[in-house]
Amino acid sequence: MLIVQKFGGSSVATLERIRNVAERVLATQRTGQDVVVVVSAMAGETNRLIGLANQLASEGDAQTGRANKGPYVASERAGDRAHERELDQLVSTGENVSAALLAMAIQNAGGRAISLVGPQIGLQTDATYTNARILGFSHGRIRQELTAGNVVVCAGFQGLNAAGNITTLGRGGSDTSAVALAAALKADACEILTDVDGVYTTDPRIEPRARKIHRITYEEMLELASLGAKVLQIRSVEFAMKFGVPVHVRSSLNESEGTWIVSEQKSLESAVVTGVALDRNEAKVTLTNVPDVPGTIASIFGVLAGADIVVDMIIQNASRGGSTDVTFTVPENDLKKAVAGLRSLDLPGAGPMDILSDPDICKISIVGVGMRTHAGVAATAFEILGRENINIQMVSTSEIKVSVIVHERYGELALRALHDGFGLHEGPTSSAA
Amino acid sequence: MLIVQKFGGSSVATLERIRNVAERVLATQRTGQDVVVVVSAMAGETNRLIGLANQLASEGDAQTGRANKGPYVASERAGDRAHERELDQLVSTGENVSAALLAMAIQNAGGRAISLVGPQIGLQTDATYTNARILGFSHGRIRQELTAGNVVVCAGFQGLNAAGNITTLGRGGSDTSAVALAAALKADACEILTDVDGVYTTDPRIEPRARKIHRITYEEMLELASLGAKVLQIRSVEFAMKFGVPVHVRSSLNESEGTWIVSEQKSLESAVVTGVALDRNEAKVTLTNVPDVPGTIASIFGVLAGADIVVDMIIQNASRGGSTDVTFTVPENDLKKAVAGLRSLDLPGAGPMDILSDPDICKISIVGVGMRTHAGVAATAFEILGRENINIQMVSTSEIKVSVIVHERYGELALRALHDGFGLHEGPTSSAA
C-alpha cells in the first residue's frame, strides 16, 4: 500500500503544526502503508518571497522608469522569461524550507524521513515558468528512499525543465504535484489534507443545510469548480481524472472521512443533482446590431481571446433584418478590458454595434452525472426558480450541468431554492454526513 | 578576462544593498570582464533557518526526552547524518533566495543575469553534511551562461554530493565557493567584497596606527588567521594557495584597492614582519609529575584528540628524576573538556599527575616571510617585550612566525610594542595605505 498525503500551507504554518503533521504521517505509516508527503510553503512564505521580488522590481523600475506591479504571474514582466525563471528559483525555496523542516520533525518524533526538492523529486515539466505543465516523472529516487524505510517528503509546487531549471506549477500547484506523484507511483490514494473537511453540496455559508458529499465524480468536481476551488486546485482534478487517481479531500485537524473524488464507475451514488454552485464573478455583455455575416462572430470572440479573456456562456439570437444580437459572459474583472476591446473592433458592413454591459449578474449551476439518465432536470430547475419569481437571463447546459444567469440580488435565494428543490440536504449520501 | 566576485551576507542584507551590488557587478562587467558572482544568504537568514531547526529539534526532543541545543554543527545531533542532511537542505535555501534576488536586481537594472543553485552550479563535494569538502567542479553550465552574455549569480556555501544531495561547506563557506569557482574557471582574480577594506598589519581597534596591507602571501595570511578570520574564511585561503588563485579582499562600499593575497613570487614586499596578531581565545594547561616513559605523551594528546580538542603550542621540559612537565595551549572554551579528559586518564607507573590550568593567557604572533632570510627576528621580539617588562610564558616558532604566550593583561601592550618595534606603521607598504 502506498499513499500520497498533501499538506497545504496552513497545515505547516508553524513549528507546532509541522510537529502535528509529523505525528499524523507516522500514524499513517504505522498502518503499514508507504507514505510520500507533498508540502506547500509555510503559510505566507510564498507571498513574502513574491513581495520581495515585486518590491525589488517596482523600486528598481522606478529608477529605470518602467512600471511593474504584482502579482507575480500577471504583471508587465509576465513573458519576460529571464525574470520569471528567477521568480521560480526564488519562490520554490518556500517549499524547500517546509519540506526539510517536516523531515526533521518526523526524525525528531523517532521516524525515518528524507526531504526531496526540485531536481531530486524527478518531476519533469515544460519550460513555462511560473505555470509549468508536468511532462513526466522519474521516480527512481523516491522508490529508493521508500525502500530504505523513509517517509519521503517532497517539496510541492515545483518541477524541473529539460534545461535543468526549476519551474513552478502555478498557485495551488502542490495539489497537482501530489496527484502527479500519486499517478506516477501508482499510489492507492492521494489525500489532500486541508482546513475544511470535504466538498459540500453547496457553500455552507449560504445554505446551512449543505451536506458533505461522500463521493463525487471527477466530472462533477470539475463542473463544481467554484465549490472545489476553495478546496483543491482544479488542474489537479483534471490530472486525477486523466490517470484515475482516487483523491480524498479531508481535514488535517481530525480523522473523519472527507470527500472521495473518483471515476464514475467507482461512484456509488447517482444523484440526479450532486451539488449547486454560485459564481458571483461573472459579468454579462450584450452586442446588438451585429451584422449577421459570416466571420463576424469569429472576429468578435477573436478580439476577446486575443486579450486573454475567457468567455463562458454565449447566446446568439435569431437574425432580424440582416443583424443579430449576441450575449455572453466574461469574468467580472475582465469586463472593462472586454468592452474596450470590442469598441476598438471595426466590423465590416452595417451600422454601429451597440455594446451593453451588466456586472450585476451571477451564475447558478446545478451539477450531477445523474442528469445523463434523468430527463427534465433543467425544466425542474426553471420551475423551482419560477416559483420564487426569479427571472432567468441566460441558460446553458452541458451533459451533467445546467447553468442559469440571474440578477446578482437573487443569487443566494436561487441557490437555496435549488438546493432545497432537489433535496440535496437529505440526499442519498446523508448517511455520510 | 573573467572575475569572480563574492558578496557576503551584509552586502545583500536589504533590497537596497542588493540593488547596489547589482550596479557594482554591472560596472565590473562594463569593463569588459565576464563576471561570476557568489552570494551568501541575506544577513541573519542562515541563523533564522538554523533557529527554526534547533527550535523544532529541542521542543521535539523535549517530547521524546532527548536534549538538543544549537549551534547547528556542534550538537548532540552532530553525526546524525539524516538530521544533518536536512539541515543542509534547509540552510542552503538562504543562498538560493539572495542569488535569485540579485539576478532579478541585475535584470531590473537592464543587465542580463541568471542565478544558479546547488545542482546547477556543478560544485561536487564529499558526503560530509554541514562541513563538506570540495571534490570537483563541472563548469559546463556556467561557461554556457557566460557565453550567453549573462552575469552568473551562484548561491554560495553549497555543493552537491555524489548521491545528488545538497551539502554545505561550513560557516563562511561562500568564500570557499568563490575561490573554488575561480580556480576551476581559471579566473583572473577572486574578489572578496566585504564590509572592511582589507587586511591590516594588526587589529586597528587595538593599534590605531595599523596599516592596510597591500599584498600578503597565502602563507602569511594563514598564519595571521586570527586577523584574517574576521575578513575571510581561512579554508578559502588554503584553497587559493593550492590553486594559485589571486584573492583581492576589498570593501563592497567603495572602489579603493584592498589587500591582495598572492603567492610569494607575486608578493613584491618582503617585510621582515608583515603583521602582528593577538589571539585571546587560548588557555594554558600544565601537567607535572608526568611519568617520563615512552608512550605517555602519546596517550595524553591522544585523549585530547579523541575529544576533538585542537592543541596549539606544546612544550615539554627536560626530565627530572623519571618525571617531566608538559605544557600546552588549547582553545579557551575547550579547557574544561580538556581537563576533564586528562583527569580520566590513567597513566601507567609513577604517582598522581598534577593538572594546572590557566585561562588568563593570550597568544601574540608576528608573521612575515622575510623571517626566512632575516636572522634574529625572535630575539628582537623578546627584546621588545623585555623592554616593556612583559614576561614570556611560552614560545613557539615556525618558518615565518614567532608566537609567544603572555598574561592576558599584557596582550594589547605586547601587540602595540611589537607593531611599533618592527615599524609596521611605516612599513614598505605605507605607499599603499
PDB file of N, CA and C in Angstrom, chain B residues 197-279:
ATOM      1  N   ASP B 197      37.904  47.127   4.487  1.00  0.00           N
ATOM      2  CA  ASP B 197      38.527  47.429   3.186  1.00  0.00           C
ATOM      3  C   ASP B 197      39.857  46.716   2.981  1.00  0.00           C
ATOM      4  N   GLY B 198      40.122  45.683   3.792  1.00  0.00           N
ATOM      5  CA  GLY B 198      41.336  44.915   3.559  1.00  0.00           C
ATOM      6  C   GLY B 198      41.852  44.258   4.827  1.00  0.00           C
ATOM      7  N   VAL B 199      43.057  43.702   4.711  1.00  0.00           N
ATOM      8  CA  VAL B 199      43.719  43.078   5.857  1.00  0.00           C
ATOM      9  C   VAL B 199      44.736  44.075   6.410  1.00  0.00           C
ATOM     10  N   TYR B 200      44.743  44.219   7.719  1.00  0.00           N
ATOM     11  CA  TYR B 200      45.623  45.213   8.339  1.00  0.00           C
ATOM     12  C   TYR B 200      46.810  44.562   9.036  1.00  0.00           C
ATOM     13  N   THR B 201      47.835  45.385   9.270  1.00  0.00           N
ATOM     14  CA  THR B 201      49.044  44.865   9.937  1.00  0.00           C
ATOM     15  C   THR B 201      48.709  44.354  11.331  1.00  0.00           C
ATOM     16  N   THR B 202      47.629  44.870  11.908  1.00  0.00           N
ATOM     17  CA  THR B 202      47.101  44.337  13.155  1.00  0.00           C
ATOM     18  C   THR B 202      45.700  44.904  13.357  1.00  0.00           C
ATOM     19  N   ASP B 203      45.057  44.513  14.460  1.00  0.00           N
ATOM     20  CA  ASP B 203      43.687  44.944  14.709  1.00  0.00           C
ATOM     21  C   ASP B 203      43.642  46.451  15.005  1.00  0.00           C
ATOM     22  N   PRO B 204      43.076  47.249  14.088  1.00  0.00           N
ATOM     23  CA  PRO B 204      43.061  48.712  14.264  1.00  0.00           C
ATOM     24  C   PRO B 204      42.348  49.151  15.530  1.00  0.00           C
ATOM     25  N   ARG B 205      41.481  48.291  16.075  1.00  0.00           N
ATOM     26  CA  ARG B 205      40.779  48.683  17.307  1.00  0.00           C
ATOM     27  C   ARG B 205      41.758  48.684  18.479  1.00  0.00           C
ATOM     28  N   ILE B 206      42.868  47.927  18.343  1.00  0.00           N
ATOM     29  CA  ILE B 206      43.874  47.882  19.410  1.00  0.00           C
ATOM     30  C   ILE B 206      45.005  48.849  19.099  1.00  0.00           C
ATOM     31  N   GLU B 207      45.414  48.887  17.828  1.00  0.00           N
ATOM     32  CA  GLU B 207      46.523  49.757  17.417  1.00  0.00           C
ATOM     33  C   GLU B 207      46.048  50.652  16.270  1.00  0.00           C
ATOM     34  N   PRO B 208      45.656  51.900  16.634  1.00  0.00           N
ATOM     35  CA  PRO B 208      45.107  52.825  15.626  1.00  0.00           C
ATOM     36  C   PRO B 208      46.061  53.050  14.454  1.00  0.00           C
ATOM     37  N   ARG B 209      47.346  52.835  14.683  1.00  0.00           N
ATOM     38  CA  ARG B 209      48.298  53.098  13.598  1.00  0.00           C
ATOM     39  C   ARG B 209      48.444  51.905  12.661  1.00  0.00           C
ATOM     40  N   ALA B 210      47.594  50.907  12.858  1.00  0.00           N
ATOM     41  CA  ALA B 210      47.630  49.732  11.976  1.00  0.00           C
ATOM     42  C   ALA B 210      47.456  50.181  10.530  1.00  0.00           C
ATOM     43  N   ARG B 211      48.161  49.507   9.619  1.00  0.00           N
ATOM     44  CA  ARG B 211      48.181  49.887   8.218  1.00  0.00           C
ATOM     45  C   ARG B 211      47.502  48.827   7.370  1.00  0.00           C
ATOM     46  N   LYS B 212      46.798  49.239   6.331  1.00  0.00           N
ATOM     47  CA  LYS B 212      46.254  48.254   5.398  1.00  0.00           C
ATOM     48  C   LYS B 212      47.404  47.641   4.615  1.00  0.00           C
ATOM     49  N   ILE B 213      47.424  46.304   4.538  1.00  0.00           N
ATOM     50  CA  ILE B 213      48.487  45.620   3.807  1.00  0.00           C
ATOM     51  C   ILE B 213      48.107  45.572   2.335  1.00  0.00           C
ATOM     52  N   HIS B 214      49.028  45.957   1.454  1.00  0.00           N
ATOM     53  CA  HIS B 214      48.739  45.989   0.026  1.00  0.00           C
ATOM     54  C   HIS B 214      48.771  44.581  -0.560  1.00  0.00           C
ATOM     55  N   ARG B 215      49.849  43.852  -0.239  1.00  0.00           N
ATOM     56  CA  ARG B 215      49.978  42.477  -0.706  1.00  0.00           C
ATOM     57  C   ARG B 215      50.463  41.598   0.433  1.00  0.00           C
ATOM     58  N   ILE B 216      49.915  40.399   0.507  1.00  0.00           N
ATOM     59  CA  ILE B 216      50.323  39.458   1.544  1.00  0.00           C
ATOM     60  C   ILE B 216      50.332  38.071   0.921  1.00  0.00           C
ATOM     61  N   THR B 217      51.247  37.217   1.370  1.00  0.00           N
ATOM     62  CA  THR B 217      51.305  35.881   0.775  1.00  0.00           C
ATOM     63  C   THR B 217      50.259  34.975   1.431  1.00  0.00           C
ATOM     64  N   TYR B 218      49.898  33.915   0.704  1.00  0.00           N
ATOM     65  CA  TYR B 218      48.953  32.941   1.261  1.00  0.00           C
ATOM     66  C   TYR B 218      49.443  32.450   2.621  1.00  0.00           C
ATOM     67  N   GLU B 219      50.767  32.129   2.678  1.00  0.00           N
ATOM     68  CA  GLU B 219      51.320  31.573   3.915  1.00  0.00           C
ATOM     69  C   GLU B 219      51.135  32.545   5.073  1.00  0.00           C
ATOM     70  N   GLU B 220      51.449  33.814   4.823  1.00  0.00           N
ATOM     71  CA  GLU B 220      51.308  34.816   5.884  1.00  0.00           C
ATOM     72  C   GLU B 220      49.848  34.938   6.302  1.00  0.00           C
ATOM     73  N   MET B 221      48.963  34.944   5.307  1.00  0.00           N
ATOM     74  CA  MET B 221      47.544  35.086   5.611  1.00  0.00           C
ATOM     75  C   MET B 221      47.078  33.934   6.501  1.00  0.00           C
ATOM     76  N   LEU B 222      47.568  32.739   6.209  1.00  0.00           N
ATOM     77  CA  LEU B 222      47.167  31.580   7.020  1.00  0.00           C
ATOM     78  C   LEU B 222      47.673  31.730   8.445  1.00  0.00           C
ATOM     79  N   GLU B 223      48.911  32.223   8.571  1.00  0.00           N
ATOM     80  CA  GLU B 223      49.478  32.375   9.918  1.00  0.00           C
ATOM     81  C   GLU B 223      48.755  33.490  10.667  1.00  0.00           C
ATOM     82  N   LEU B 224      48.233  34.460   9.927  1.00  0.00           N
ATOM     83  CA  LEU B 224      47.522  35.579  10.559  1.00  0.00           C
ATOM     84  C   LEU B 224      46.026  35.279  10.661  1.00  0.00           C
ATOM     85  N   ALA B 225      45.697  33.996  10.711  1.00  0.00           N
ATOM     86  CA  ALA B 225      44.293  33.574  10.716  1.00  0.00           C
ATOM     87  C   ALA B 225      43.441  34.456  11.615  1.00  0.00           C
ATOM     88  N   SER B 226      43.948  34.744  12.801  1.00  0.00           N
ATOM     89  CA  SER B 226      43.101  35.482  13.753  1.00  0.00           C
ATOM     90  C   SER B 226      42.806  36.884  13.234  1.00  0.00           C
ATOM     91  N   LEU B 227      43.665  37.395  12.351  1.00  0.00           N
ATOM     92  CA  LEU B 227      43.317  38.664  11.692  1.00  0.00           C
ATOM     93  C   LEU B 227      42.404  38.378  10.514  1.00  0.00           C
ATOM     94  N   GLY B 228      42.825  37.366   9.756  1.00  0.00           N
ATOM     95  CA  GLY B 228      42.113  37.074   8.514  1.00  0.00           C
ATOM     96  C   GLY B 228      40.712  36.544   8.748  1.00  0.00           C
ATOM     97  N   ALA B 229      40.548  35.815   9.844  1.00  0.00           N
ATOM     98  CA  ALA B 229      39.249  35.167  10.078  1.00  0.00           C
ATOM     99  C   ALA B 229      38.115  36.181  10.053  1.00  0.00           C
ATOM    100  N   LYS B 230      38.441  37.423  10.501  1.00  0.00           N
ATOM    101  CA  LYS B 230      37.380  38.439  10.504  1.00  0.00           C
ATOM    102  C   LYS B 230      37.031  38.826   9.067  1.00  0.00           C
ATOM    103  N   VAL B 231      37.978  38.576   8.150  1.00  0.00           N
ATOM    104  CA  VAL B 231      37.809  39.079   6.779  1.00  0.00           C
ATOM    105  C   VAL B 231      37.338  37.991   5.824  1.00  0.00           C
ATOM    106  N   LEU B 232      37.951  36.824   5.895  1.00  0.00           N
ATOM    107  CA  LEU B 232      37.511  35.730   5.022  1.00  0.00           C
ATOM    108  C   LEU B 232      37.854  34.391   5.650  1.00  0.00           C
ATOM    109  N   GLN B 233      37.111  33.383   5.202  1.00  0.00           N
ATOM    110  CA  GLN B 233      37.274  32.051   5.772  1.00  0.00           C
ATOM    111  C   GLN B 233      38.655  31.500   5.429  1.00  0.00           C
ATOM    112  N   ILE B 234      39.361  31.019   6.455  1.00  0.00           N
ATOM    113  CA  ILE B 234      40.731  30.581   6.254  1.00  0.00           C
ATOM    114  C   ILE B 234      40.823  29.405   5.287  1.00  0.00           C
ATOM    115  N   ARG B 235      39.808  28.537   5.310  1.00  0.00           N
ATOM    116  CA  ARG B 235      39.847  27.404   4.374  1.00  0.00           C
ATOM    117  C   ARG B 235      39.948  27.889   2.932  1.00  0.00           C
ATOM    118  N   SER B 236      39.319  29.066   2.668  1.00  0.00           N
ATOM    119  CA  SER B 236      39.356  29.569   1.293  1.00  0.00           C
ATOM    120  C   SER B 236      40.774  29.992   0.918  1.00  0.00           C
ATOM    121  N   VAL B 237      41.568  30.414   1.918  1.00  0.00           N
ATOM    122  CA  VAL B 237      42.958  30.812   1.640  1.00  0.00           C
ATOM    123  C   VAL B 237      43.786  29.565   1.300  1.00  0.00           C
ATOM    124  N   GLU B 238      43.562  28.484   2.055  1.00  0.00           N
ATOM    125  CA  GLU B 238      44.264  27.228   1.736  1.00  0.00           C
ATOM    126  C   GLU B 238      43.950  26.832   0.296  1.00  0.00           C
ATOM    127  N   PHE B 239      42.672  26.959  -0.057  1.00  0.00           N
ATOM    128  CA  PHE B 239      42.229  26.601  -1.400  1.00  0.00           C
ATOM    129  C   PHE B 239      42.904  27.501  -2.435  1.00  0.00           C
ATOM    130  N   ALA B 240      42.943  28.795  -2.145  1.00  0.00           N
ATOM    131  CA  ALA B 240      43.545  29.747  -3.083  1.00  0.00           C
ATOM    132  C   ALA B 240      45.028  29.447  -3.257  1.00  0.00           C
ATOM    133  N   MET B 241      45.691  29.109  -2.153  1.00  0.00           N
ATOM    134  CA  MET B 241      47.119  28.807  -2.211  1.00  0.00           C
ATOM    135  C   MET B 241      47.342  27.564  -3.059  1.00  0.00           C
ATOM    136  N   LYS B 242      46.501  26.540  -2.814  1.00  0.00           N
ATOM    137  CA  LYS B 242      46.663  25.265  -3.517  1.00  0.00           C
ATOM    138  C   LYS B 242      46.562  25.465  -5.026  1.00  0.00           C
ATOM    139  N   PHE B 243      45.666  26.352  -5.454  1.00  0.00           N
ATOM    140  CA  PHE B 243      45.431  26.519  -6.894  1.00  0.00           C
ATOM    141  C   PHE B 243      45.983  27.847  -7.434  1.00  0.00           C
ATOM    142  N   GLY B 244      46.665  28.597  -6.571  1.00  0.00           N
ATOM    143  CA  GLY B 244      47.284  29.838  -7.027  1.00  0.00           C
ATOM    144  C   GLY B 244      46.298  30.886  -7.504  1.00  0.00           C
ATOM    145  N   VAL B 245      45.160  30.990  -6.828  1.00  0.00           N
ATOM    146  CA  VAL B 245      44.161  31.989  -7.207  1.00  0.00           C
ATOM    147  C   VAL B 245      44.468  33.313  -6.510  1.00  0.00           C
ATOM    148  N   PRO B 246      44.684  34.381  -7.275  1.00  0.00           N
ATOM    149  CA  PRO B 246      44.883  35.684  -6.631  1.00  0.00           C
ATOM    150  C   PRO B 246      43.566  36.148  -6.000  1.00  0.00           C
ATOM    151  N   VAL B 247      43.602  36.418  -4.691  1.00  0.00           N
ATOM    152  CA  VAL B 247      42.398  36.844  -3.972  1.00  0.00           C
ATOM    153  C   VAL B 247      42.526  38.310  -3.603  1.00  0.00           C
ATOM    154  N   HIS B 248      41.485  39.074  -3.912  1.00  0.00           N
ATOM    155  CA  HIS B 248      41.505  40.503  -3.610  1.00  0.00           C
ATOM    156  C   HIS B 248      40.412  40.815  -2.593  1.00  0.00           C
ATOM    157  N   VAL B 249      40.827  41.076  -1.347  1.00  0.00           N
ATOM    158  CA  VAL B 249      39.874  41.425  -0.293  1.00  0.00           C
ATOM    159  C   VAL B 249      39.689  42.929  -0.302  1.00  0.00           C
ATOM    160  N   ARG B 250      38.436  43.385  -0.574  1.00  0.00           N
ATOM    161  CA  ARG B 250      38.205  44.824  -0.651  1.00  0.00           C
ATOM    162  C   ARG B 250      36.809  45.161  -0.164  1.00  0.00           C
ATOM    163  N   SER B 251      36.564  46.457  -0.001  1.00  0.00           N
ATOM    164  CA  SER B 251      35.283  46.906   0.532  1.00  0.00           C
ATOM    165  C   SER B 251      34.191  46.864  -0.535  1.00  0.00           C
ATOM    166  N   SER B 252      33.005  46.456  -0.137  1.00  0.00           N
ATOM    167  CA  SER B 252      31.876  46.484  -1.075  1.00  0.00           C
ATOM    168  C   SER B 252      31.261  47.884  -1.112  1.00  0.00           C
ATOM    169  N   LEU B 253      31.777  48.778  -0.261  1.00  0.00           N
ATOM    170  CA  LEU B 253      31.175  50.110  -0.151  1.00  0.00           C
ATOM    171  C   LEU B 253      31.945  51.162  -0.937  1.00  0.00           C
ATOM    172  N   ASN B 254      33.208  50.873  -1.314  1.00  0.00           N
ATOM    173  CA  ASN B 254      33.955  51.859  -2.106  1.00  0.00           C
ATOM    174  C   ASN B 254      34.818  51.136  -3.133  1.00  0.00           C
ATOM    175  N   GLU B 255      35.458  51.922  -3.980  1.00  0.00           N
ATOM    176  CA  GLU B 255      36.197  51.352  -5.109  1.00  0.00           C
ATOM    177  C   GLU B 255      37.677  51.160  -4.793  1.00  0.00           C
ATOM    178  N   SER B 256      38.117  51.589  -3.603  1.00  0.00           N
ATOM    179  CA  SER B 256      39.562  51.593  -3.348  1.00  0.00           C
ATOM    180  C   SER B 256      40.121  50.179  -3.296  1.00  0.00           C
ATOM    181  N   GLU B 257      41.396  50.065  -3.685  1.00  0.00           N
ATOM    182  CA  GLU B 257      42.095  48.786  -3.650  1.00  0.00           C
ATOM    183  C   GLU B 257      42.113  48.257  -2.221  1.00  0.00           C
ATOM    184  N   GLY B 258      42.001  46.949  -2.087  1.00  0.00           N
ATOM    185  CA  GLY B 258      42.060  46.360  -0.761  1.00  0.00           C
ATOM    186  C   GLY B 258      43.390  45.647  -0.574  1.00  0.00           C
ATOM    187  N   THR B 259      43.330  44.415  -0.109  1.00  0.00           N
ATOM    188  CA  THR B 259      44.533  43.619   0.101  1.00  0.00           C
ATOM    189  C   THR B 259      44.546  42.443  -0.862  1.00  0.00           C
ATOM    190  N   TRP B 260      45.677  42.295  -1.584  1.00  0.00           N
ATOM    191  CA  TRP B 260      45.826  41.152  -2.481  1.00  0.00           C
ATOM    192  C   TRP B 260      46.509  40.020  -1.740  1.00  0.00           C
ATOM    193  N   ILE B 261      45.910  38.840  -1.800  1.00  0.00           N
ATOM    194  CA  ILE B 261      46.528  37.649  -1.211  1.00  0.00           C
ATOM    195  C   ILE B 261      47.073  36.835  -2.368  1.00  0.00           C
ATOM    196  N   VAL B 262      48.399  36.708  -2.417  1.00  0.00           N
ATOM    197  CA  VAL B 262      49.039  36.125  -3.598  1.00  0.00           C
ATOM    198  C   VAL B 262      50.158  35.170  -3.198  1.00  0.00           C
ATOM    199  N   SER B 263      50.740  34.525  -4.198  1.00  0.00           N
ATOM    200  CA  SER B 263      51.860  33.625  -3.924  1.00  0.00           C
ATOM    201  C   SER B 263      53.103  34.467  -3.647  1.00  0.00           C
ATOM    202  N   GLU B 264      54.103  33.846  -3.033  1.00  0.00           N
ATOM    203  CA  GLU B 264      55.278  34.614  -2.611  1.00  0.00           C
ATOM    204  C   GLU B 264      55.977  35.257  -3.805  1.00  0.00           C
ATOM    205  N   GLN B 265      55.987  34.535  -4.930  1.00  0.00           N
ATOM    206  CA  GLN B 265      56.635  35.088  -6.126  1.00  0.00           C
ATOM    207  C   GLN B 265      56.001  36.428  -6.493  1.00  0.00           C
ATOM    208  N   LYS B 266      54.678  36.474  -6.385  1.00  0.00           N
ATOM    209  CA  LYS B 266      53.971  37.682  -6.814  1.00  0.00           C
ATOM    210  C   LYS B 266      54.033  38.785  -5.754  1.00  0.00           C
ATOM    211  N   SER B 267      54.468  38.405  -4.538  1.00  0.00           N
ATOM    212  CA  SER B 267      54.482  39.382  -3.456  1.00  0.00           C
ATOM    213  C   SER B 267      55.705  40.258  -3.583  1.00  0.00           C
ATOM    214  N   LEU B 268      55.520  41.539  -3.889  1.00  0.00           N
ATOM    215  CA  LEU B 268      56.647  42.446  -4.095  1.00  0.00           C
ATOM    216  C   LEU B 268      57.341  42.741  -2.781  1.00  0.00           C
ATOM    217  N   GLU B 269      56.557  42.779  -1.728  1.00  0.00           N
ATOM    218  CA  GLU B 269      57.131  43.129  -0.430  1.00  0.00           C
ATOM    219  C   GLU B 269      57.859  41.934   0.154  1.00  0.00           C
ATOM    220  N   SER B 270      58.907  42.206   0.917  1.00  0.00           N
ATOM    221  CA  SER B 270      59.492  41.127   1.709  1.00  0.00           C
ATOM    222  C   SER B 270      59.783  41.695   3.080  1.00  0.00           C
ATOM    223  N   ALA B 271      58.752  42.246   3.684  1.00  0.00           N
ATOM    224  CA  ALA B 271      58.906  42.799   5.010  1.00  0.00           C
ATOM    225  C   ALA B 271      59.368  41.687   5.937  1.00  0.00           C
ATOM    226  N   VAL B 272      60.237  42.044   6.875  1.00  0.00           N
ATOM    227  CA  VAL B 272      60.658  41.045   7.858  1.00  0.00           C
ATOM    228  C   VAL B 272      59.417  40.569   8.603  1.00  0.00           C
ATOM    229  N   VAL B 273      58.630  41.557   9.034  1.00  0.00           N
ATOM    230  CA  VAL B 273      57.371  41.239   9.706  1.00  0.00           C
ATOM    231  C   VAL B 273      56.219  41.914   8.949  1.00  0.00           C
ATOM    232  N   THR B 274      55.222  41.128   8.601  1.00  0.00           N
ATOM    233  CA  THR B 274      54.097  41.663   7.823  1.00  0.00           C
ATOM    234  C   THR B 274      52.936  42.057   8.722  1.00  0.00           C
ATOM    235  N   GLY B 275      52.731  41.304   9.794  1.00  0.00           N
ATOM    236  CA  GLY B 275      51.618  41.610  10.670  1.00  0.00           C
ATOM    237  C   GLY B 275      51.789  41.028  12.058  1.00  0.00           C
ATOM    238  N   VAL B 276      50.993  41.553  12.979  1.00  0.00           N
ATOM    239  CA  VAL B 276      51.001  41.075  14.351  1.00  0.00           C
ATOM    240  C   VAL B 276      49.575  40.723  14.749  1.00  0.00           C
ATOM    241  N   ALA B 277      49.409  39.515  15.282  1.00  0.00           N
ATOM    242  CA  ALA B 277      48.064  39.064  15.633  1.00  0.00           C
ATOM    243  C   ALA B 277      47.953  38.735  17.106  1.00  0.00           C
ATOM    244  N   LEU B 278      46.804  39.041  17.677  1.00  0.00           N
ATOM    245  CA  LEU B 278      46.537  38.731  19.085  1.00  0.00           C
ATOM    246  C   LEU B 278      45.379  37.744  19.147  1.00  0.00           C
ATOM    247  N   ASP B 279      45.590  36.629  19.837  1.00  0.00           N
ATOM    248  CA  ASP B 279      44.535  35.625  19.992  1.00  0.00           C
ATOM    249  C   ASP B 279      44.237  35.440  21.470  1.00  0.00           C
TER     250      ASP B 279
END
